[in-house]
CSV table of C-alpha atoms (C1' of nucleotides) in Angstrom, one decimal:
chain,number,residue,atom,x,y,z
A,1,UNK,CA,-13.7,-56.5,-5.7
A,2,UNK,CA,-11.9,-59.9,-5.9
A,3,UNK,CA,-8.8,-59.9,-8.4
A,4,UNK,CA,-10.7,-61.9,-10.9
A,5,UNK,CA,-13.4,-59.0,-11.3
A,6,UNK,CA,-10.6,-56.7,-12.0
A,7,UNK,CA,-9.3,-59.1,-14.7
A,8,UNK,CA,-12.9,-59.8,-16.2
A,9,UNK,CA,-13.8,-56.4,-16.1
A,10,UNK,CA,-10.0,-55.4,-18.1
A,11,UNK,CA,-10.7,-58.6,-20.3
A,12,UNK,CA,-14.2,-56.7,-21.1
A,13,UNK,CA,-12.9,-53.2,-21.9
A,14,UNK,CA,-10.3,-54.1,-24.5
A,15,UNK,CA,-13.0,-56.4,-26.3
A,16,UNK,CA,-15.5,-54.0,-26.2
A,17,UNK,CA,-13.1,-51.7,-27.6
A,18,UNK,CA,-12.0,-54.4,-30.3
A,19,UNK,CA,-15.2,-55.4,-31.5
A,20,UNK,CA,-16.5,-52.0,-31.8
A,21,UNK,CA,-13.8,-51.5,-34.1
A,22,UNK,CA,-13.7,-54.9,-36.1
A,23,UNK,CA,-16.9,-56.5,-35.0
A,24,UNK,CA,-17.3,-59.5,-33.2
A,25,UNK,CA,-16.1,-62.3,-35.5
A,26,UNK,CA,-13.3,-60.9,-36.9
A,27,UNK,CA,-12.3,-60.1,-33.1
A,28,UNK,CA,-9.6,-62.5,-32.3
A,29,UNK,CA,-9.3,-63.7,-28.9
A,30,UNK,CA,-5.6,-63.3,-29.1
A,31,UNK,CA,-5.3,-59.6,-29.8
A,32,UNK,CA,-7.7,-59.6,-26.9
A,33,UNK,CA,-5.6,-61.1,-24.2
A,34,UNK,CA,-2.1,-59.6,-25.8
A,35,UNK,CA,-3.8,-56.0,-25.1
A,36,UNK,CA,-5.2,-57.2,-21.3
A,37,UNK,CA,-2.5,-58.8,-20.4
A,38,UNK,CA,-3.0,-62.3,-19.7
A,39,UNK,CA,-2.9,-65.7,-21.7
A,40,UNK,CA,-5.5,-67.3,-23.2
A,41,UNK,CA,-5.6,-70.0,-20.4
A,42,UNK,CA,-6.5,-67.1,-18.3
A,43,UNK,CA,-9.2,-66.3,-20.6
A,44,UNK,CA,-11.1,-69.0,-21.0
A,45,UNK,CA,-11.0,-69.5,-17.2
A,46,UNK,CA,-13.5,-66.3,-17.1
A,47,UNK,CA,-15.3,-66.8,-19.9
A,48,UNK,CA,-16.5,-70.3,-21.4
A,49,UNK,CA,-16.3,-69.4,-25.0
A,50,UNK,CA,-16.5,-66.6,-26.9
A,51,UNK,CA,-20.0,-66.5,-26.6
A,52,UNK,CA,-20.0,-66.1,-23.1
A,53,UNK,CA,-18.1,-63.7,-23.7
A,54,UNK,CA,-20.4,-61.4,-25.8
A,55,UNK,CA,-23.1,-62.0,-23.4
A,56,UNK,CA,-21.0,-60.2,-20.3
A,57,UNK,CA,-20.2,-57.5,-22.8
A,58,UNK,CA,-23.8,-56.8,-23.0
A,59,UNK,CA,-24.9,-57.0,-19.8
A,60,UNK,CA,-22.0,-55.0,-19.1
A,61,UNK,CA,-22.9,-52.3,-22.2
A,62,UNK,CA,-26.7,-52.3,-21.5
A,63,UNK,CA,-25.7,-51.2,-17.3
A,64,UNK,CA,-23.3,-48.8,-18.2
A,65,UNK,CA,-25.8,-46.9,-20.9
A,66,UNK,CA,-28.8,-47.7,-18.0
A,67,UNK,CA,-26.9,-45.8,-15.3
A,68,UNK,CA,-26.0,-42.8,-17.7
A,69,UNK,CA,-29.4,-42.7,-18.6
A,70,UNK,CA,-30.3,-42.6,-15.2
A,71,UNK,CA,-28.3,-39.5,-14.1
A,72,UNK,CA,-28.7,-37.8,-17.4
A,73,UNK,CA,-32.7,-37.9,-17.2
A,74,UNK,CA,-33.0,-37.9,-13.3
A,75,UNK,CA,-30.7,-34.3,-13.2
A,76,UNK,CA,-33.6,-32.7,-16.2
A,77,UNK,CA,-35.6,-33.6,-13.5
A,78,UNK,CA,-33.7,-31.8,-11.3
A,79,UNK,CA,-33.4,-28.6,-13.1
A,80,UNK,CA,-36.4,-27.9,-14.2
A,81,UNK,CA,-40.5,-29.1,-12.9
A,82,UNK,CA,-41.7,-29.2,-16.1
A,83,UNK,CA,-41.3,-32.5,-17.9
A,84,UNK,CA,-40.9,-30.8,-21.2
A,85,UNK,CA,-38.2,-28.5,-19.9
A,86,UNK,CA,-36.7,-31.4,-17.6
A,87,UNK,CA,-36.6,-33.2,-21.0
A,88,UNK,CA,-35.0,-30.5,-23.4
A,89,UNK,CA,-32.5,-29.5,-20.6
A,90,UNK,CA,-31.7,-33.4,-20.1
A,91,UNK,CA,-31.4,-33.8,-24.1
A,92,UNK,CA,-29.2,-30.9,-24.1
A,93,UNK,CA,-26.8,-32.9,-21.7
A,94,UNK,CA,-27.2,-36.2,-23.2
A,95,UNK,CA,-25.8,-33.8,-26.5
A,96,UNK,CA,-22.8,-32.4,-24.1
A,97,UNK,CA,-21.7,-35.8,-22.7
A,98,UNK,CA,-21.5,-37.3,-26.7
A,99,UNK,CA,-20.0,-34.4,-27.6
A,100,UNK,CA,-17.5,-34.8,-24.8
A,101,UNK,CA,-16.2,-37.9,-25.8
A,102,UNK,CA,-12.5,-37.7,-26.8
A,103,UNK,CA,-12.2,-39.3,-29.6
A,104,UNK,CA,-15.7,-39.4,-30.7
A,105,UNK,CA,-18.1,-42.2,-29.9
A,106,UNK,CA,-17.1,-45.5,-30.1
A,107,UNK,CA,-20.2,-47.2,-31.2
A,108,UNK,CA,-23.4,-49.2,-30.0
A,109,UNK,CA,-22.7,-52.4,-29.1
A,110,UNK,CA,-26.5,-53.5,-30.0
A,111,UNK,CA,-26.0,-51.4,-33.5
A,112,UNK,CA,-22.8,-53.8,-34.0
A,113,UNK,CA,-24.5,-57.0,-32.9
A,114,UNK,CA,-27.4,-56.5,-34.6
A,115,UNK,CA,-25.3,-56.5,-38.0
A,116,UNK,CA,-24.2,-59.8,-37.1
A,117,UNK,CA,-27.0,-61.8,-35.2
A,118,UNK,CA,-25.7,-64.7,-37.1
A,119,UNK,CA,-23.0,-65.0,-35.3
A,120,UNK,CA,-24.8,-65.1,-31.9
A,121,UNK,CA,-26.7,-67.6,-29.5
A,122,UNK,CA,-30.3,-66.9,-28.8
A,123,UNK,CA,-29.2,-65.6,-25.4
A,124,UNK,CA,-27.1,-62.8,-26.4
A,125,UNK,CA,-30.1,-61.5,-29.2
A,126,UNK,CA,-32.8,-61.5,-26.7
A,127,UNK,CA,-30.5,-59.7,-24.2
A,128,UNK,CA,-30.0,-56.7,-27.1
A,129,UNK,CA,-33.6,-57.0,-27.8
A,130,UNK,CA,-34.9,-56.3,-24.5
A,131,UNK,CA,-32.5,-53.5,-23.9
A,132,UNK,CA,-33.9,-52.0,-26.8
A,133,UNK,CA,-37.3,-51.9,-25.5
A,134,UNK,CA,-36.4,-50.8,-21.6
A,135,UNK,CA,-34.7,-47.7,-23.1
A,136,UNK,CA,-37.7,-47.0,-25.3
A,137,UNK,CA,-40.4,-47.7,-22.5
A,138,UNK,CA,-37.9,-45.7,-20.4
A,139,UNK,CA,-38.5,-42.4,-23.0
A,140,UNK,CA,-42.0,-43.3,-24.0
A,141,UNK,CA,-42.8,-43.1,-20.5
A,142,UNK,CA,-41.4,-39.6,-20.4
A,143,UNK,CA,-42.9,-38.4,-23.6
A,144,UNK,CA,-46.3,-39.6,-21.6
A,145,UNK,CA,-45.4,-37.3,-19.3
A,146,UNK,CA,-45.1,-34.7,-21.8
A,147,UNK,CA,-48.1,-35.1,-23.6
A,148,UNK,CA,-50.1,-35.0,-20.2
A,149,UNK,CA,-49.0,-31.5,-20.2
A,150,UNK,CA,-48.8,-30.3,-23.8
A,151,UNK,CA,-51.0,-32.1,-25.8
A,152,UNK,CA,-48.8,-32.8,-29.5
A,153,UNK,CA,-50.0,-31.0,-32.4
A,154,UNK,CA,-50.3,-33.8,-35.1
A,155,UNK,CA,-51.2,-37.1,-34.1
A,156,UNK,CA,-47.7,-38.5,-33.2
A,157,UNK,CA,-47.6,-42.0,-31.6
A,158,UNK,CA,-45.8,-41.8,-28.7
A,159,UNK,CA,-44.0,-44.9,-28.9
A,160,UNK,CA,-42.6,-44.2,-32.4
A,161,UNK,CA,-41.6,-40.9,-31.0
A,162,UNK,CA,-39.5,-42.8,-28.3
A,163,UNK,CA,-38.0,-45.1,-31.1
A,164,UNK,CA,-37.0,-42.4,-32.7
A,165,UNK,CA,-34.4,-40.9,-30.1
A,166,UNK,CA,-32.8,-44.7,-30.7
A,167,UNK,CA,-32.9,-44.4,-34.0
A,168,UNK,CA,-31.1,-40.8,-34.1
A,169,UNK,CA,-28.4,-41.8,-31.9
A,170,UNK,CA,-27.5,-44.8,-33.4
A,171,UNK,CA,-27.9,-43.1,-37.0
A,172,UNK,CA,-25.9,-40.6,-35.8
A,173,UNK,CA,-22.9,-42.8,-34.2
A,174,UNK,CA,-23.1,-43.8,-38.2
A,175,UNK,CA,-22.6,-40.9,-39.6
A,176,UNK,CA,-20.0,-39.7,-37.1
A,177,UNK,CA,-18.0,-42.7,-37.7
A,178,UNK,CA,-18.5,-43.2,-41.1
A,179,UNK,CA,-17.4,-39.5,-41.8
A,180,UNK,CA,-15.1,-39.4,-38.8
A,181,UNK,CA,-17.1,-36.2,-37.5
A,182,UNK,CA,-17.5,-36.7,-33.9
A,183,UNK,CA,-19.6,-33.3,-34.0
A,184,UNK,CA,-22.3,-34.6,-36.1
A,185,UNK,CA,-23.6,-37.0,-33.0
A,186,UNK,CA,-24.2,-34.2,-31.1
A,187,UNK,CA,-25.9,-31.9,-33.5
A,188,UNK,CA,-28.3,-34.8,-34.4
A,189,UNK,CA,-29.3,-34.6,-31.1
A,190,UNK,CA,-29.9,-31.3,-30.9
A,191,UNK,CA,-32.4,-31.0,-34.2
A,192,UNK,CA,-34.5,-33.8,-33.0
A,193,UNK,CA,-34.8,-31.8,-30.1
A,194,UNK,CA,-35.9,-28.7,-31.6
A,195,UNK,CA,-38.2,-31.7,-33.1
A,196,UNK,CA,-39.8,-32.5,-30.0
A,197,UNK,CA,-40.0,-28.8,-29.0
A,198,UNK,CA,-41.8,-28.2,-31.9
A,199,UNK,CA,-44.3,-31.0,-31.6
A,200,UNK,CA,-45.0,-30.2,-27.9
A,201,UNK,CA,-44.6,-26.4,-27.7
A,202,UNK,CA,-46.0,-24.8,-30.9
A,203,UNK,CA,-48.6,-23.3,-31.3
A,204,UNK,CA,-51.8,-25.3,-31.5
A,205,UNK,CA,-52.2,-26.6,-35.7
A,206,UNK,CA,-55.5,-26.7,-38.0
B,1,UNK,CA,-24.4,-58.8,-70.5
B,2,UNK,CA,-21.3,-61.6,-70.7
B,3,UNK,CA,-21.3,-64.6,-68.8
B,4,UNK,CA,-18.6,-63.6,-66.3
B,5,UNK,CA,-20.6,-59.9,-65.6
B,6,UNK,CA,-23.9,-62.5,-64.5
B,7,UNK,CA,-21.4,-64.7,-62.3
B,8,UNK,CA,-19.9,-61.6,-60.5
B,9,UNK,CA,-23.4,-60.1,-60.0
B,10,UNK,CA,-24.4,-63.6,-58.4
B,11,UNK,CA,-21.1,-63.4,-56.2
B,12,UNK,CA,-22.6,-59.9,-55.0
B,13,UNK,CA,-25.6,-60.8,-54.5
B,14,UNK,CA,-24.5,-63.7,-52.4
B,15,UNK,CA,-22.1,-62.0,-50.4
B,16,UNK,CA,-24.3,-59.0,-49.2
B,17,UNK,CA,-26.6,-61.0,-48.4
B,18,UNK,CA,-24.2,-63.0,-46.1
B,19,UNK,CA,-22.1,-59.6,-44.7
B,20,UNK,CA,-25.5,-58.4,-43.7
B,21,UNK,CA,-26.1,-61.3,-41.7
B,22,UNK,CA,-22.9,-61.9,-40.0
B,23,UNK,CA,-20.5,-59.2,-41.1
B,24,UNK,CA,-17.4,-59.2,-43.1
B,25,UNK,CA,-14.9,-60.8,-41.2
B,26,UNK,CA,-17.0,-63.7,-40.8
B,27,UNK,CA,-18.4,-64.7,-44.1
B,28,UNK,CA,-16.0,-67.3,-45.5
B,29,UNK,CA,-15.4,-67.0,-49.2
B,30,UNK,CA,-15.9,-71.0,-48.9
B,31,UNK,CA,-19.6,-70.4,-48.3
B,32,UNK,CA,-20.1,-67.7,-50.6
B,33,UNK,CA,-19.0,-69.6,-53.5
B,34,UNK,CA,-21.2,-72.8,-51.8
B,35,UNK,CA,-24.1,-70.7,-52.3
B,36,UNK,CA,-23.2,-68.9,-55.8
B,37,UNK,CA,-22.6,-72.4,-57.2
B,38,UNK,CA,-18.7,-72.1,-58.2
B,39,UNK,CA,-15.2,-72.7,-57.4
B,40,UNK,CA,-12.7,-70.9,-55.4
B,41,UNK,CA,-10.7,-70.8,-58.7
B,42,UNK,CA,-13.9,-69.1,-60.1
B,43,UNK,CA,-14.3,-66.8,-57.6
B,44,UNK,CA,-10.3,-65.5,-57.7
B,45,UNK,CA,-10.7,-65.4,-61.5
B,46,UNK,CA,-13.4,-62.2,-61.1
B,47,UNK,CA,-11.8,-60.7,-57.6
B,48,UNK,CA,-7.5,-60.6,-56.7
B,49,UNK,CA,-9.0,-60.9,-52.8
B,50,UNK,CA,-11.4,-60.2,-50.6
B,51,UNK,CA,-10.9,-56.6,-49.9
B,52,UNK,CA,-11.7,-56.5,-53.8
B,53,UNK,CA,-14.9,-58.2,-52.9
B,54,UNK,CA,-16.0,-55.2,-50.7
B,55,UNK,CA,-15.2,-52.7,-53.0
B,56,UNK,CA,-17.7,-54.1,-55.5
B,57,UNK,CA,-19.9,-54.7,-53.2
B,58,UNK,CA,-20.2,-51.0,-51.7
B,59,UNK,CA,-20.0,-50.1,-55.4
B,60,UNK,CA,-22.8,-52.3,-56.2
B,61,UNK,CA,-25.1,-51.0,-53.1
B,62,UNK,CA,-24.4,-47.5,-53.7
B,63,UNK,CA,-25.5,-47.5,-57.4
B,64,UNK,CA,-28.5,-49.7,-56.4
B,65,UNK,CA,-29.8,-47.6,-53.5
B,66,UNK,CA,-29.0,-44.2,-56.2
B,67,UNK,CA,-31.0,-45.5,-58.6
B,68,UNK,CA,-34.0,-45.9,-55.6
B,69,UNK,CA,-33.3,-42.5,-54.7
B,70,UNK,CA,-33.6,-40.9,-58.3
B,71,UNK,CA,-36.9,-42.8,-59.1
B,72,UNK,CA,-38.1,-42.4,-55.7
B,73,UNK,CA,-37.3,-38.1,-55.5
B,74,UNK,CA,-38.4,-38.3,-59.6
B,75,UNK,CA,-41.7,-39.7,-58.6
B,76,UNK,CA,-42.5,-37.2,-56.2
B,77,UNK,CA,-41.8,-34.0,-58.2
B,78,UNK,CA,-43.9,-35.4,-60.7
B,79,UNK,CA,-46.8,-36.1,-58.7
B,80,UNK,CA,-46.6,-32.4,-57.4
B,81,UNK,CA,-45.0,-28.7,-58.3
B,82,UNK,CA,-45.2,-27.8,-54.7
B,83,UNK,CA,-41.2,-28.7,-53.9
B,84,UNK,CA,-42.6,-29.5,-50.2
B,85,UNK,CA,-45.4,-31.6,-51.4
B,86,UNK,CA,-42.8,-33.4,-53.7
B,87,UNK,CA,-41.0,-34.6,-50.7
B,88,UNK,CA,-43.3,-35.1,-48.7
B,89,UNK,CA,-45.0,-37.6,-51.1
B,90,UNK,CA,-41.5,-39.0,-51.8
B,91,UNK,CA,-41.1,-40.1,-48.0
B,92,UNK,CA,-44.1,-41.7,-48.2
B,93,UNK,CA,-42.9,-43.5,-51.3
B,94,UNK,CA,-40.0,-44.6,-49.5
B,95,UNK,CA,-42.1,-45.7,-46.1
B,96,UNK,CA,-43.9,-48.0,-48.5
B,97,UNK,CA,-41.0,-49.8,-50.1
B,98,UNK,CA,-39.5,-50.6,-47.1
B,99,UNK,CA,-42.5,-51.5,-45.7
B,100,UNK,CA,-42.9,-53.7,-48.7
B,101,UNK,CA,-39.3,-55.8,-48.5
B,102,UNK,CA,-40.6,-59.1,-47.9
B,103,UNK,CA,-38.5,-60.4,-45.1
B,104,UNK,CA,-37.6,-56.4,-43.5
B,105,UNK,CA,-35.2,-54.4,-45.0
B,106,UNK,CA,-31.7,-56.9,-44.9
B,107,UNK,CA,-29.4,-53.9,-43.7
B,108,UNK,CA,-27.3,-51.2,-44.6
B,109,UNK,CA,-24.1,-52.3,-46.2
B,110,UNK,CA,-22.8,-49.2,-45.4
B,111,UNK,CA,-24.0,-49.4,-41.4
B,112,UNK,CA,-22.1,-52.9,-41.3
B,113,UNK,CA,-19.0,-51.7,-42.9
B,114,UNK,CA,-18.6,-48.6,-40.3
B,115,UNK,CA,-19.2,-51.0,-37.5
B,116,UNK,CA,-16.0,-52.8,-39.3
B,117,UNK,CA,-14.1,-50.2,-40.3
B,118,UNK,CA,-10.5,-51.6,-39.4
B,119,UNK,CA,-11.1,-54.8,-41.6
B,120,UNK,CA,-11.0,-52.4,-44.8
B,121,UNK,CA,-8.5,-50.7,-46.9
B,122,UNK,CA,-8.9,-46.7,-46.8
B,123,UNK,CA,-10.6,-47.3,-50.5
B,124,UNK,CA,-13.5,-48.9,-49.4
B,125,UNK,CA,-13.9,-46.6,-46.4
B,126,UNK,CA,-13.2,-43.7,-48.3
B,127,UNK,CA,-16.4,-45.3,-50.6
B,128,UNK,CA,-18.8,-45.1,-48.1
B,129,UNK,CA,-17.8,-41.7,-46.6
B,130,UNK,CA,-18.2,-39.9,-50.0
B,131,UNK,CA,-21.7,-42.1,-50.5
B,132,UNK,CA,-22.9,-40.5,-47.3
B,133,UNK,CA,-21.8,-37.4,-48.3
B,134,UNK,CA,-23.7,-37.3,-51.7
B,135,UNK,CA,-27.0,-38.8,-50.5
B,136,UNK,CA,-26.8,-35.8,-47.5
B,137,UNK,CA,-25.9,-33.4,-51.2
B,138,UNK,CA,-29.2,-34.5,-52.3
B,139,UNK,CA,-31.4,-34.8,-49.6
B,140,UNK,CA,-29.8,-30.9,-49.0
B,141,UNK,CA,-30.5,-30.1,-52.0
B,142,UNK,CA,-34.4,-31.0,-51.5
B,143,UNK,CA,-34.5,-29.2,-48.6
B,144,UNK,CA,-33.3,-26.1,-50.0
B,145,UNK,CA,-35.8,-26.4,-52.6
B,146,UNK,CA,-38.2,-26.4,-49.8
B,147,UNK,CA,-36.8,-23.7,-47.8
B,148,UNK,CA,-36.8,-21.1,-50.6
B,149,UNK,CA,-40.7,-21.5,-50.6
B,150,UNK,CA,-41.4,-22.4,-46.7
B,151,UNK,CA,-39.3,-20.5,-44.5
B,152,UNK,CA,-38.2,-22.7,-41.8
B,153,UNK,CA,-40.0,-21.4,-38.4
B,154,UNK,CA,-37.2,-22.8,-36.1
B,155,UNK,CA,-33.8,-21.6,-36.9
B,156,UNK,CA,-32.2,-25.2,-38.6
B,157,UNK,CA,-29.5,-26.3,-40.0
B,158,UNK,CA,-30.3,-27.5,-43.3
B,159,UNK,CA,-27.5,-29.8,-43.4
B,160,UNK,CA,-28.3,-31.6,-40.1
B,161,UNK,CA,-31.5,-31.7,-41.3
B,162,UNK,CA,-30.4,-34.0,-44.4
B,163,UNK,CA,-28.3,-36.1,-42.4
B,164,UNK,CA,-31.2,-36.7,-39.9
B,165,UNK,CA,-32.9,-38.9,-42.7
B,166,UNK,CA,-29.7,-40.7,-43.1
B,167,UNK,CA,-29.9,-41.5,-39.1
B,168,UNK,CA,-33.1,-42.2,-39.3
B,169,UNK,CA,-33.1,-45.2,-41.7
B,170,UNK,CA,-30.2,-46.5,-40.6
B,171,UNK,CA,-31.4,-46.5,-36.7
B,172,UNK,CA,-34.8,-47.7,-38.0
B,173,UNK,CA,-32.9,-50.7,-39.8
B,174,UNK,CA,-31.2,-51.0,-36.7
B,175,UNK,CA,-34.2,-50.9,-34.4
B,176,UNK,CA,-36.5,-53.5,-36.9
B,177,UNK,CA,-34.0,-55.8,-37.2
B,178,UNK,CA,-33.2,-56.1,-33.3
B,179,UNK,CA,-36.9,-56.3,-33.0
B,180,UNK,CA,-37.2,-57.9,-35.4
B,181,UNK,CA,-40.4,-56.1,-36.5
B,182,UNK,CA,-39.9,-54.5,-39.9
B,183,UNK,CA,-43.1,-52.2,-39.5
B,184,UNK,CA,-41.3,-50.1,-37.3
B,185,UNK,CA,-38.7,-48.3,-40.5
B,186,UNK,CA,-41.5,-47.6,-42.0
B,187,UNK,CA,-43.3,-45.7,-38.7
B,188,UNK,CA,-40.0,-43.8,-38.5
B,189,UNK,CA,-39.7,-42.6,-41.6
B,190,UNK,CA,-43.6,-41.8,-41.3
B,191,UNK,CA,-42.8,-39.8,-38.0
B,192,UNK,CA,-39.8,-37.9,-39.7
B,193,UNK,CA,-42.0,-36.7,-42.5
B,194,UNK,CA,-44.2,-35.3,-39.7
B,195,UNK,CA,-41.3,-33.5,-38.1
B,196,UNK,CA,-40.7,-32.1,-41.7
B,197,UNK,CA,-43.6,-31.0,-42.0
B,198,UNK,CA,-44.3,-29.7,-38.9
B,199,UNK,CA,-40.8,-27.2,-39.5
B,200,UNK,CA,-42.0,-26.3,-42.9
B,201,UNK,CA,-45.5,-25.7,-42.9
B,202,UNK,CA,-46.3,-25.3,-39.4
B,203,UNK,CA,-47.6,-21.7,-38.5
B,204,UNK,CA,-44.9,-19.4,-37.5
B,205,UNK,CA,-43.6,-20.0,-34.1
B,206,UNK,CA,-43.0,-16.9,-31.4
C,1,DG,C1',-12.9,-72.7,-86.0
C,2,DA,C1',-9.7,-70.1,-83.4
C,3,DA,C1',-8.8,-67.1,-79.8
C,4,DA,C1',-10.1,-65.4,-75.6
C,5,DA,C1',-12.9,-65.6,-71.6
C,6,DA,C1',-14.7,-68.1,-68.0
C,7,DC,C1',-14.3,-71.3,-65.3
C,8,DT,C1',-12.8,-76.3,-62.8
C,9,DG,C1',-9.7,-79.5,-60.0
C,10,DT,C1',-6.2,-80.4,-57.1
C,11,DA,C1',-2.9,-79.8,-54.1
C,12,DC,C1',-0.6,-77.1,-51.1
C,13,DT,C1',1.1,-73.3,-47.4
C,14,DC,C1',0.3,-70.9,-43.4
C,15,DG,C1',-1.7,-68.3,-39.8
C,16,DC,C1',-5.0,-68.3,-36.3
C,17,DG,C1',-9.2,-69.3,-33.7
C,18,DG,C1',-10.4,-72.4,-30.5
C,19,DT,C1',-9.8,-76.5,-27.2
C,20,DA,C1',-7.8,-79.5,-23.6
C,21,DC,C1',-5.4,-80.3,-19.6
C,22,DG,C1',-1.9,-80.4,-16.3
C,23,DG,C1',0.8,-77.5,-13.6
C,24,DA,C1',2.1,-73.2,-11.1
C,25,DT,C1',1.0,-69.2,-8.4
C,26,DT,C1',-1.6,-66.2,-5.7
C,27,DG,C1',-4.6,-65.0,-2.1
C,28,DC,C1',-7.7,-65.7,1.5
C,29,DT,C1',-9.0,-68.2,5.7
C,30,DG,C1',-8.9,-70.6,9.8
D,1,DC,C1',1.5,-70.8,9.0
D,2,DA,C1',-1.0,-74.5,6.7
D,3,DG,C1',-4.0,-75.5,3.3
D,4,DC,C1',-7.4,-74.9,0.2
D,5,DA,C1',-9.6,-72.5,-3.5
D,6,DA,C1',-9.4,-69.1,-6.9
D,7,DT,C1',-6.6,-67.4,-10.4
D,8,DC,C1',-3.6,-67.8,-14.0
D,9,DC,C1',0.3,-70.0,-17.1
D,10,DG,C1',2.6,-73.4,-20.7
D,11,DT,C1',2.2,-76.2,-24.1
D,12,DA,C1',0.6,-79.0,-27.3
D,13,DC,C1',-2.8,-79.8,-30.5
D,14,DC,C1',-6.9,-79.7,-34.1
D,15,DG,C1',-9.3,-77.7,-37.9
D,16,DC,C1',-10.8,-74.1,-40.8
D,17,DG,C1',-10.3,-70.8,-44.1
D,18,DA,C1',-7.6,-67.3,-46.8
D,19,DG,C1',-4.7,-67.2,-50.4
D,20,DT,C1',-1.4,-69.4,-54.1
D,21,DA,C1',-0.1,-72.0,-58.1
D,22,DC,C1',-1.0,-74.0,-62.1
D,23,DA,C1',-2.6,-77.2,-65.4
D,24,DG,C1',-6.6,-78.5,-67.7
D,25,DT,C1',-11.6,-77.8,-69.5
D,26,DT,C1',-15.6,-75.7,-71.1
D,27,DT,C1',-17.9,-71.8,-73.0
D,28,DT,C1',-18.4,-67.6,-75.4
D,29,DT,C1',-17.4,-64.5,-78.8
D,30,DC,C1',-15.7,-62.8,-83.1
DNA sequence: GAAAAACTGTACTCGCGGTACGGATTGCTG
DNA sequence: CAGCAATCCGTACCGCGAGTACAGTTTTTC
């Protein structure tokens, strides 16, 4: 890794960081470079603008979350040869790893940009988009998995059921935030688990 | 109703409209008065600054998204005794007016706020915690109600329960607005109901 | 019709985001 | 070690928008 990387990747962190905290547009550029280091010359020799910027910090947001994903979901797998099991057990460590944070989460980038998609080139909102849908084809394709094994008791769609684990985390990161609780992101987690247990391993309904 | 109480409403209105879309930090009083048809010496007449602003303006939402609430809840105990029934209908109330916002559901002011949160005095953020907290009182509350009469079969918390609608229709905002597919708050809120149903009048499990 | 409320107009300060560009430094490479 | 490219610094500058000050004008209300 070249010494630029190391900068870009530093410049990335503390805005990330920032704009979690204060959102994109009132994230100044300054505080940015005061907090990595460097001068502002420096920064716009990595990043054209500020929207260039943003876009990095996505691609950079939706990989990290991808590779977490990856291990959480691929250990399940691991642990158990059931895909309902492999699931609960991997929910169950997606649960641990939020609650593990130190200072509770520090928010979803996409949840942050989509409140100000104004603000944003094309680019950057198609970029959030599509991570949205990857991560919920990633868990539809899962709950798939699921149903071929346990047929669900009521007639739940499958993709609304994968939309759902998006909506409860980022709900959650909400609520944690909002009542600075870290706890309550990893209890969320939990009930729509004991959702999807219900839905997959109750007893048959009607 | 005086004169001044219309032009502050029209300032509101204006400006939540506006933080939705591009957040706090970056909607200019300049443009908010633009739009509201008035002066900056108008607008500093009816708010000292702009931190003033926000405080009406969570003010404003929380009242407004109360009053939903009551005549949504209202509704549903009246169209049934059966305190499960009651909500159940109720959610599908609330499915339908969201599904019926003509242009999606334009955010939760709250949502944007928390993804703000060093841009605010502790007021304002002390405003949305204890708004949070009492629509989670109510939405406990119901459950309770529920609970008394339909034993729960798994053993859940009733509070995480309540927040889970909160996480719900703020990551189904979330999701529709990234999608930009306003159907899909409605399917989640759909899909929730089924989960509380499924925990509440589901036969007994083990 | 008078007092109070609800604005308008203008003119200004001031900080900061953002840009431009030339120069310095560092590091790799032959 | 020479030299070129990548990396970063200094500085000067523009423009926008928050906020202030204050005097005048219209509108509402009693």
């Amino acid at each position: 890794m070249g010494k630029g990387e190391a900068t870009r990747e530093r410049i990335l962190e503390v805005a990330e960081a920032a704009v979690l905290a204060k959102g994109f547009g009132a994230t100044s550029i300054e505080e940015v470079i005061a907090e990595a280091g460097l001068t502002k010359s420096g920064f716009f020799y990595h990043f054209r603008d500020k929207n260039a910027l943003a876009r990095e910090m996505v691609r950079r947001y939706v990989d990290t979350n991808d590779r977490l994903f990856d291990e959480i979901f691929e250990r399940g797998r691991q642990l158990s040869d059931d895909p309902l099991q492999a699931f609960l057990i991997s929910l169950k460590l997606l649960a641990e790893v939020m609650a593990d944070l130190p200072n509770g989460h520090p928010g979803c980038l996409i949840a942050s940009i989509c409140y100000q998609e104004r603000l944003f080139d094309r680019e950057v909102r198609d970029l959030t988009a599509q991570s949205v849908r990857d991560w919920n084809a990633r868990f539809r394709g899962i709950f798939e998995g699921i149903a071929a094994v346990y047929p669900p008791k009521e007639a739940v769609d499958l993709d609304d059921l994968a939309d759902m684990l998006s909506c409860i985390v980022d709900g959650a990161i909400i609520l944690s935030k909002t009542l600075n609780d870290p706890r309550r992101l990893e209890r969320q987690i939990l009930i729509f688990r004991s959702c999807v247990k219900l839905m997959f391993s109750g007893p048959a309904l009607s």
